Amino acid sequence: MTDTQRPEARSPRGFIDRRARDLTAERKILTAVSAVYERYGFEPLETPAFEYADALGKFLPDADRPNEGVFALQDDDEQWIALRYDLTAPLARFAAQNWETLPKPFRRYAFGTVWRNEKPGPGRYREFTQCDADTVGSARPEADAEIIAMAAEGLVAAGVPEGAAVLKINNRKLLNGLMAAAGVADEGQKLAVLRAVDKLDRLGPDGVRLLLGEGRLDESGAFTKGAGLNAGAAERVLAFTAAGAGRAETLGRLADVIGGSAEGDEGLAELAAIDAALTSLGLGADRAIFDPAVVRGLEYYTGAVFEAELLLGTTDDKGQPVRLGSVGGGGRYDDLVARFTGERTPATGFSFGISRLAAALRAAGREAAADLRGPVVVIVFDQTRMADYFAVAGELRGAGVPAEVYLGASGMKAQMKYADRRLSPAAVIIGGDEFAAGTATVKDLDLGRALSKGVTDNAAWRAERPGQVTIPRAELVATIRKILDAQSLDSAL
RNA sequence: GCCGCCCUAGCUCAGUUGGUUAGAGCGCCAGAUUGUGGCUCUGGAGGUCUCCGGUUCGAUCCCGGGGGGCGGUACCA
């Protein structure tokens, strides 16, 4: 094979490899959040990674652009199938397909990988994990409130300290009512207003004012066409987005701004009911607030919308402050199942972006050091005694201690280095002396890690053999157990 | 998608106003230390200077295009 024929070892754009550090953290979050969902009475459901493209809805592949937004391919029966881009659309399909036999309302949670064929950015990939819970078949605002409460509890279970995250709640009907009152009837104009409001956190009121009016010229020189509202209507929209305060107080302020549109009043009533339910579920304004500036996606939400925002201050690899922003979101989508059945079916749900949540927690230094632990390494001192070494590893494993026999070809020095690099708590050394005496030498690597900080002289360091004890073979497991119980990795690192 | 910037060793980056042997730090490997990781010292390996084409006696450097990355913007279920 020549050089030019060799493939380059690289992962596709927007896709990343994730190692133990990330995976253990994500699994923990997944397990914790799932447990919360189950405690609220949601049953697990797994649906396929692929769906027929028309079932996914919005991004229908056509001959020209089959992969717009989704990863799609044509099956050998000529039908387009596509990788799911979230867990809600497959749920809508499942609910429609099995509606007759499902207990209603149907409450399920699901987690899994989703794929989006779009431009990757920092912390934004084309493949990631979501954990999602939905109630299908209940129009009650309490169903929304319960989803919100569950999301708040999920955050705590995932390791977010109380007070470090907030659920922001809004209702599409308010925005619709506002626009009706402001005289916005054109659908395109409505969308433009929603997009403008969605940018409030990034551009501020002045930027949004421009986008509500004629348009805005950004620093790269690109011009974004605005919604074309007149000044009075634009100010009315801005006043609406600024109405956030305490939950009850926000409701009062919004009532003033929206002023009696039928749809707006409906939205207000729903929010009032959500407020009451949240209060009885024990969620105060420190954990769930009304924020009129929350928009979420444009397409399918019909009522309440929610967003989970992390408030932890964090920095990236280079020490730059990072805005963590949203780690999950959801809302009410009363029309999604109707796409299949023709019958309006109320539904509401919430999704966590697990990878993003895990990355945020790691960035905030909330990662448990125990996640990084390697196994106890049994040093191969004598190639002819492999059976004995495997017996030692087996004994440790039997006692529930992760352990492995070194399977490389290198000498003892390299084996010690290997154990160190794996962040192993201990190494087991059994050589000629130990075999003869019926003993084992156990080296506490954590202790060495801690002591090494103050060591400058290599000869003395080696002579001392810190944390190393030779004990009767029968006491091996107990000795290792003692080292593990000390959990000295934190102080060693 | 559009606009701008960038791409030299595994990583972070020097450097060559186009000239023949391209550098550093960190990391990696080995020895000092015959059965012992982290400190120190010594040595070593590692580069088609992102790729393809053009200009040139000669291109890592100049020009064009591709790819990848970063930032802004648009979109974001």
XYZ file of C-alpha atoms (C1' of nucleotides) in Angstrom:
570
model
C 0.000 0.000 0.000
C 1.407 3.388 -0.926
C 1.124 6.530 1.129
C -1.532 8.039 -1.051
C -3.772 5.012 -0.613
C -3.594 5.088 3.162
C -6.673 6.545 4.793
C -6.119 9.390 7.189
C -6.966 8.450 10.765
C -9.498 11.102 11.649
C -13.082 11.435 12.756
C -15.705 13.097 10.578
C -16.374 16.772 11.017
C -18.633 17.447 13.971
C -18.179 13.954 15.414
C -15.909 13.261 18.358
C -14.451 10.343 20.281
C -15.281 10.298 23.935
C -13.189 8.483 26.492
C -13.761 7.148 29.971
C -13.724 10.571 31.547
C -16.683 11.792 29.491
C -18.530 8.513 29.314
C -18.615 7.749 33.015
C -19.790 11.278 33.748
C -22.549 11.062 31.139
C -23.694 7.644 32.272
C -24.000 8.896 35.802
C -26.133 11.806 34.711
C -28.257 9.542 32.526
C -28.840 7.125 35.375
C -29.659 9.875 37.850
C -32.059 11.698 35.535
C -33.745 8.436 34.486
C -34.306 7.570 38.129
C -36.050 10.910 38.652
C -38.275 10.329 35.629
C -39.216 6.859 36.815
C -40.012 8.180 40.266
C -42.543 10.492 38.621
C -44.155 7.515 36.950
C -42.691 7.709 33.452
C -41.965 4.418 31.689
C -38.877 3.879 29.562
C -39.173 3.591 25.795
C -36.614 2.969 23.105
C -37.307 3.676 19.457
C -34.984 3.163 16.472
C -32.275 5.577 15.435
C -33.795 5.692 11.962
C -37.278 6.855 11.078
C -38.941 7.245 7.734
C -38.114 10.764 6.696
C -41.711 11.861 6.364
C -42.351 10.784 9.963
C -39.693 13.185 11.188
C -41.614 16.019 9.688
C -40.004 19.323 9.044
C -37.009 18.397 6.944
C -38.462 16.320 4.189
C -35.688 15.100 1.956
C -36.254 15.852 -1.672
C -34.234 14.975 -4.721
C -32.252 18.208 -4.517
C -31.337 18.418 -0.866
C -31.967 15.057 0.792
C -29.700 15.845 3.742
C -30.832 19.291 4.743
C -30.724 19.297 8.540
C -30.878 15.528 8.910
C -28.717 12.610 7.847
C -30.861 10.785 5.371
C -30.383 7.933 2.963
C -32.500 6.011 0.541
C -33.272 2.438 1.540
C -33.139 -0.305 -1.099
C -36.892 0.024 -1.458
C -36.307 3.631 -2.557
C -37.857 5.080 0.612
C -36.032 7.827 2.441
C -35.026 7.054 5.989
C -33.295 9.512 8.277
C -31.493 9.502 11.596
C -33.650 11.067 14.309
C -32.740 14.626 15.247
C -34.554 14.518 18.589
C -36.607 12.093 20.676
C -39.904 13.955 20.432
C -40.685 13.320 16.783
C -40.153 9.543 17.171
C -42.402 9.641 20.245
C -45.141 11.333 18.258
C -44.830 8.587 15.656
C -44.883 5.874 18.305
C -47.866 7.392 20.087
C -49.818 7.719 16.851
C -48.953 4.158 15.821
C -49.955 2.614 19.154
C -52.554 5.061 20.386
C -55.403 2.558 20.666
C -53.569 0.314 23.078
C -51.652 2.821 25.162
C -52.703 3.814 28.658
C -53.683 7.449 28.369
C -52.256 9.888 29.208
C -49.088 8.137 28.048
C -46.023 9.035 30.095
C -42.649 7.892 28.870
C -39.006 8.860 29.077
C -36.257 8.003 26.629
C -32.582 8.613 26.209
C -30.338 8.065 23.259
C -28.176 9.497 20.541
C -29.586 12.011 18.098
C -27.984 13.456 14.951
C -28.185 16.822 13.276
C -26.607 17.580 9.941
C -25.631 21.175 10.508
C -22.595 23.345 11.086
C -20.695 22.182 14.169
C -19.410 24.752 16.632
C -17.560 24.780 19.918
C -19.365 22.366 22.230
C -21.843 21.728 19.478
C -21.602 18.454 17.603
C -23.554 16.601 14.967
C -24.087 13.632 17.281
C -25.120 13.920 20.903
C -27.224 12.353 23.650
C -30.594 13.514 24.852
C -32.727 12.441 27.797
C -36.356 13.214 27.258
C -39.640 12.890 29.155
C -43.106 13.550 27.763
C -46.746 13.279 28.663
C -48.979 12.605 25.670
C -52.714 13.013 26.030
C -53.059 15.598 28.763
C -53.902 19.231 28.095
C -53.771 20.179 31.765
C -51.258 22.859 32.700
C -50.359 20.603 35.623
C -48.816 18.225 33.098
C -46.496 21.056 32.065
C -45.783 21.933 35.685
C -44.866 18.369 36.490
C -42.479 18.193 33.541
C -40.862 21.408 34.744
C -40.566 20.156 38.313
C -39.027 16.941 37.029
C -36.501 18.847 34.973
C -35.537 20.891 38.024
C -35.152 17.738 40.075
C -33.195 16.121 37.249
C -30.698 18.966 37.328
C -30.085 18.432 41.015
C -29.778 14.681 40.524
C -27.243 15.281 37.744
C -25.047 17.157 40.158
C -26.001 20.767 39.544
C -25.973 22.509 42.928
C -29.284 24.036 43.975
C -29.444 27.635 42.927
C -27.007 27.063 40.063
C -29.734 26.456 37.508
C -33.112 27.903 36.718
C -36.068 26.771 34.638
C -37.358 29.598 32.465
C -40.976 29.343 31.398
C -43.014 31.166 28.794
C -46.102 30.533 26.714
C -46.436 30.827 22.966
C -49.985 31.981 23.324
C -48.735 35.123 25.050
C -46.466 35.923 22.133
C -49.282 35.244 19.689
C -51.663 37.389 21.718
C -49.125 40.158 21.871
C -48.649 40.115 18.130
C -52.381 40.130 17.550
C -52.639 43.156 19.807
C -49.737 44.798 18.004
C -51.402 44.226 14.660
C -48.998 41.589 13.344
C -50.979 39.189 11.203
C -48.521 38.050 8.551
C -46.981 34.646 9.336
C -43.566 35.616 8.030
C -43.587 38.713 10.149
C -44.579 36.684 13.213
C -41.625 34.383 12.702
C -39.312 37.354 12.301
C -40.558 38.781 15.596
C -40.000 35.462 17.366
C -36.478 35.197 15.975
C -35.715 38.735 17.083
C -36.986 38.124 20.620
C -34.962 34.902 20.784
C -31.777 36.936 20.347
C -32.431 39.187 23.324
C -29.832 37.516 25.541
C -27.150 37.911 22.903
C -27.906 41.252 21.258
C -29.638 43.110 24.071
C -32.750 45.303 23.751
C -31.113 47.702 21.282
C -30.146 44.947 18.859
C -33.573 43.384 19.138
C -35.217 46.777 18.546
C -33.359 47.003 15.227
C -34.381 43.472 14.274
C -38.011 44.229 15.114
C -37.850 47.269 12.882
C -35.964 47.630 9.621
C -33.024 45.350 10.331
C -29.550 45.183 11.764
C -26.021 45.416 10.364
C -23.654 43.156 12.333
C -19.933 43.581 12.885
C -19.027 41.229 10.049
C -20.863 43.556 7.682
C -23.812 41.257 7.040
C -27.261 42.804 7.129
C -30.174 40.960 8.714
C -33.567 42.052 7.516
C -35.900 43.006 10.341
C -39.517 42.197 11.044
C -40.643 45.602 9.830
C -42.715 46.566 12.870
C -43.470 50.223 13.460
C -41.836 51.865 16.459
C -44.874 51.581 18.714
C -45.345 47.865 18.071
C -41.627 47.219 18.553
C -41.634 48.970 21.917
C -44.655 46.968 22.933
C -42.832 43.731 22.155
C -39.762 44.891 24.072
C -41.883 45.881 27.060
C -43.337 42.379 26.966
C -39.927 40.708 27.004
C -38.847 42.870 29.928
C -41.823 41.974 32.084
C -40.085 39.118 33.930
C -40.099 39.332 37.726
C -41.474 37.064 40.433
C -43.945 34.553 38.994
C -47.116 36.197 40.298
C -45.812 39.674 39.580
C -44.858 38.711 36.022
C -48.385 37.512 35.391
C -49.736 40.890 36.491
C -47.327 42.843 34.310
C -48.010 40.649 31.301
C -51.731 41.169 31.694
C -51.108 44.895 31.322
C -48.942 44.533 28.218
C -51.056 41.997 26.396
C -54.312 43.659 27.179
C -57.200 41.341 26.580
C -56.438 39.367 23.440
C -58.269 36.061 23.653
C -55.217 33.929 22.978
C -53.086 36.011 25.337
C -55.597 35.578 28.143
C -55.605 31.847 27.542
C -51.817 31.820 27.855
C -51.999 33.830 31.061
C -54.515 31.428 32.546
C -52.275 28.475 31.715
C -49.280 30.151 33.283
C -51.298 30.930 36.401
C -52.250 27.259 36.673
C -48.622 26.229 36.138
C -47.568 28.663 38.845
C -50.023 27.164 41.301
C -48.943 23.606 40.487
C -45.250 24.454 40.734
C -45.818 26.011 44.119
C -47.599 22.918 45.381
C -44.772 20.789 43.950
C -42.366 22.826 46.036
C -40.711 24.814 43.252
C -40.186 28.424 44.209
C -39.087 31.336 42.059
C -35.466 30.498 42.802
C -35.782 27.407 40.609
C -38.526 28.166 38.103
C -39.370 31.609 36.747
C -41.521 33.134 34.040
C -39.401 34.723 31.356
C -41.332 36.278 28.448
C -38.171 36.366 26.324
C -37.951 32.567 26.050
C -38.949 31.500 22.549
C -37.436 28.057 21.755
C -37.806 26.577 18.292
C -40.223 28.076 15.875
C -41.929 25.115 14.465
C -44.014 22.947 16.689
C -44.576 24.451 20.118
C -48.158 25.514 20.707
C -48.314 26.606 24.346
C -45.952 26.575 27.288
C -42.234 26.511 26.488
C -39.393 25.863 28.935
C -35.665 26.146 29.023
C -33.129 25.015 31.630
C -30.296 27.460 32.053
C -27.114 26.883 34.019
C -25.831 29.785 36.023
C -22.504 28.255 37.039
C -19.585 30.468 36.211
C -17.059 28.471 34.212
C -14.002 28.826 32.048
C -12.832 26.889 29.000
C -9.483 25.173 28.389
C -7.828 28.502 27.793
C -9.278 30.100 30.897
C -11.797 32.191 29.009
C -15.187 32.572 30.658
C -17.854 30.488 28.973
C -21.564 31.081 28.881
C -23.140 27.742 29.474
C -26.642 28.787 28.655
C -29.312 26.251 27.913
C -28.752 22.602 28.816
C -32.255 21.518 27.981
C -35.637 22.671 26.864
C -39.108 21.669 25.911
C -42.694 22.701 25.798
C -46.196 21.863 24.728
C -46.782 20.551 21.230
C -50.459 19.846 20.760
C -50.286 19.254 17.004
C -47.415 16.828 16.610
C -49.362 13.577 16.947
C -52.139 15.011 14.794
C -49.722 14.956 11.852
C -50.240 11.203 11.835
C -53.761 10.721 13.189
C -55.525 13.895 12.158
C -56.723 14.169 15.719
C -55.384 16.930 17.935
C -53.529 15.275 20.799
C -52.163 17.455 23.582
C -48.587 16.668 24.585
C -45.805 18.250 26.575
C -42.222 17.319 27.296
C -38.676 18.248 28.106
C -35.237 17.154 26.902
C -31.836 17.409 28.505
C -28.757 17.671 26.326
C -26.733 15.180 28.299
C -23.376 15.807 26.632
C -23.776 19.509 27.103
C -24.829 19.135 30.707
C -21.854 16.882 31.378
C -19.487 19.290 29.652
C -20.891 22.153 31.686
C -20.476 20.279 34.936
C -16.931 19.332 34.018
C -16.139 22.914 33.071
C -17.505 23.998 36.423
C -15.203 21.561 38.194
C -18.080 19.405 39.368
C -16.613 16.170 38.116
C -15.992 13.433 40.622
C -12.351 12.336 40.704
C -13.440 8.755 41.340
C -14.626 8.603 37.732
C -11.039 8.508 36.586
C -9.823 5.575 38.697
C -7.868 2.841 36.956
C -7.673 -0.795 38.076
C -5.230 -2.343 40.515
C -2.358 -3.507 38.310
C -0.770 -6.888 38.944
C 2.859 -6.551 37.872
C 4.218 -9.395 35.744
C 7.587 -10.054 37.246
C 8.141 -13.594 36.092
C 6.730 -14.611 32.697
C 6.482 -18.269 33.787
C 4.135 -17.459 36.674
C 1.266 -15.954 34.652
C -1.165 -18.405 36.241
C -0.337 -17.017 39.663
C -0.812 -13.451 38.493
C -4.182 -14.238 36.981
C -5.172 -15.907 40.233
C -4.341 -12.668 42.068
C -6.385 -10.606 39.611
C -9.253 -13.079 39.922
C -9.166 -12.850 43.690
C -9.328 -9.061 43.588
C -12.119 -9.077 41.028
C -14.008 -11.571 43.155
C -13.812 -9.075 45.995
C -15.256 -6.398 43.737
C -11.953 -4.619 43.128
C -11.203 -3.659 39.515
C -7.912 -5.354 38.677
C -5.848 -6.446 35.715
C -2.665 -8.340 34.939
C -0.233 -6.283 32.875
C -0.349 -7.762 29.389
C 2.349 -5.752 27.657
C 5.871 -6.925 27.012
C 7.773 -4.309 28.975
C 9.802 -4.560 32.160
C 8.862 -3.609 35.636
C 9.697 0.044 35.328
C 7.366 0.465 32.384
C 4.680 -1.500 34.213
C 4.843 0.864 37.161
C 4.606 3.762 34.784
C 1.596 2.142 33.157
C -0.141 1.775 36.512
C 0.636 5.373 37.338
C -0.795 6.561 34.072
C -3.967 4.584 34.513
C -4.382 6.352 37.849
C -4.362 2.973 39.538
C -4.743 3.044 43.305
C -2.170 0.303 43.807
C 0.212 -2.131 42.155
C 0.757 -5.719 43.288
C 4.330 -7.003 42.999
C 5.043 -10.699 43.409
C 8.557 -11.713 42.366
C 10.991 -14.414 43.347
C 11.314 -13.226 46.933
C 7.593 -13.029 47.460
C 6.902 -16.411 45.871
C 9.545 -17.986 48.115
C 8.178 -16.350 51.242
C 4.484 -16.713 50.431
C 4.044 -12.939 50.509
C 2.963 -10.131 48.223
C 4.252 -6.588 47.943
C 1.573 -3.937 47.615
C 2.456 -0.440 46.556
C 0.045 2.388 47.384
C 0.396 4.569 44.321
C -1.838 7.314 45.677
C 0.439 7.784 48.633
C 3.397 8.055 46.300
C 1.517 10.570 44.168
C 0.905 12.693 47.212
C 4.435 12.412 48.546
C 6.064 13.001 45.164
C 5.100 16.654 45.347
C 7.768 17.236 47.978
C 10.434 14.948 46.542
C 13.460 16.355 44.786
C 16.060 13.647 45.155
C 15.466 10.585 43.037
C 17.830 8.274 44.888
C 16.244 8.986 48.246
C 12.785 8.657 46.720
C 13.570 5.223 45.371
C 15.237 4.073 48.554
C 12.210 5.018 50.649
C 9.715 3.094 48.516
C 6.806 5.096 49.920
C 3.545 3.326 50.538
C 5.058 -0.067 49.861
C 4.397 -2.968 52.180
C 5.112 -6.661 51.969
C 2.398 -8.721 53.582
C 1.418 -12.371 53.816
C -0.249 -13.456 50.583
C -3.500 -14.156 52.452
C -3.839 -10.505 53.479
C -3.662 -9.151 49.945
C -7.313 -8.276 49.442
C -7.623 -6.697 52.879
C -4.531 -4.585 52.268
C -5.785 -3.356 48.908
C -9.189 -2.666 50.384
C -7.584 -0.457 53.020
C -5.880 1.608 50.327
C -9.118 1.974 48.369
C -11.037 3.029 51.454
C -8.530 5.786 52.097
C -9.558 7.331 48.741
C -6.473 9.462 48.638
C -6.668 10.308 44.941
C -8.111 13.747 45.581
C -5.199 14.790 47.693
C -2.763 13.144 45.302
C -3.862 15.099 42.259
C -25.463 29.077 3.683
C -22.748 34.006 3.724
C -18.359 37.207 5.473
C -13.489 37.317 7.728
C -9.052 35.055 9.882
C -5.990 30.741 10.329
C -3.323 25.663 9.096
C 4.949 24.279 10.436
C 6.678 17.548 15.108
C 1.549 13.960 19.204
C 0.379 19.278 21.633
C 1.458 24.772 21.938
C 4.106 27.700 18.800
C 9.045 30.108 16.592
C 11.213 30.610 11.647
C 12.445 31.137 6.328
C 12.209 39.327 2.758
C 11.536 32.201 -2.289
C 17.920 29.096 -1.762
C 19.731 23.367 -0.727
C 20.917 19.818 6.713
C 13.318 23.496 9.325
C 13.709 24.845 15.314
C 12.009 25.357 20.735
C 9.072 24.002 24.966
C 5.919 20.221 26.553
C 4.830 15.118 25.534
C 6.855 10.233 23.895
C 10.974 6.324 24.033
C 15.707 4.813 26.309
C 19.749 5.134 29.831
C 21.696 7.029 34.599
C 18.528 3.567 38.593
C 20.388 -5.631 37.374
C 12.989 -5.961 41.315
C 9.830 -0.193 41.338
C 5.735 5.394 38.576
C 5.923 10.753 39.744
C 11.833 14.887 40.579
C 16.639 15.581 37.986
C 20.293 14.785 34.161
C 21.857 12.625 29.383
C 20.623 10.682 24.758
C 16.970 9.293 20.940
C 12.730 8.846 17.789
C 9.257 11.852 15.499
C 7.938 16.648 9.921
C 5.458 14.803 2.052
C 6.134 22.766 6.729
C -2.836 20.864 5.283
C -3.668 18.870 0.057
C -3.824 19.627 -5.447
C -2.333 22.702 -9.304
C 0.290 27.266 -11.167
C 4.500 30.904 -11.385
C 9.922 30.120 -10.791
C 16.476 27.612 -12.070
C 14.390 26.561 -7.210
C 8.050 27.008 -3.302
C 6.942 25.446 3.564
C 7.020 30.837 1.930
C 4.078 33.967 -3.954
C -0.837 32.946 -6.863
C -5.458 29.859 -7.683
C -8.505 25.982 -6.008
C -9.833 21.915 -2.457
C -9.914 20.205 2.728
C -9.813 21.246 7.891
C -10.128 24.724 12.055
C -11.648 29.453 14.459
C -14.750 33.922 14.864
C -19.156 36.640 13.235
C -23.919 36.113 10.885
C -28.133 33.093 9.282
C -30.646 28.597 10.748
C -31.478 25.533 15.020
C -36.735 20.620 15.550
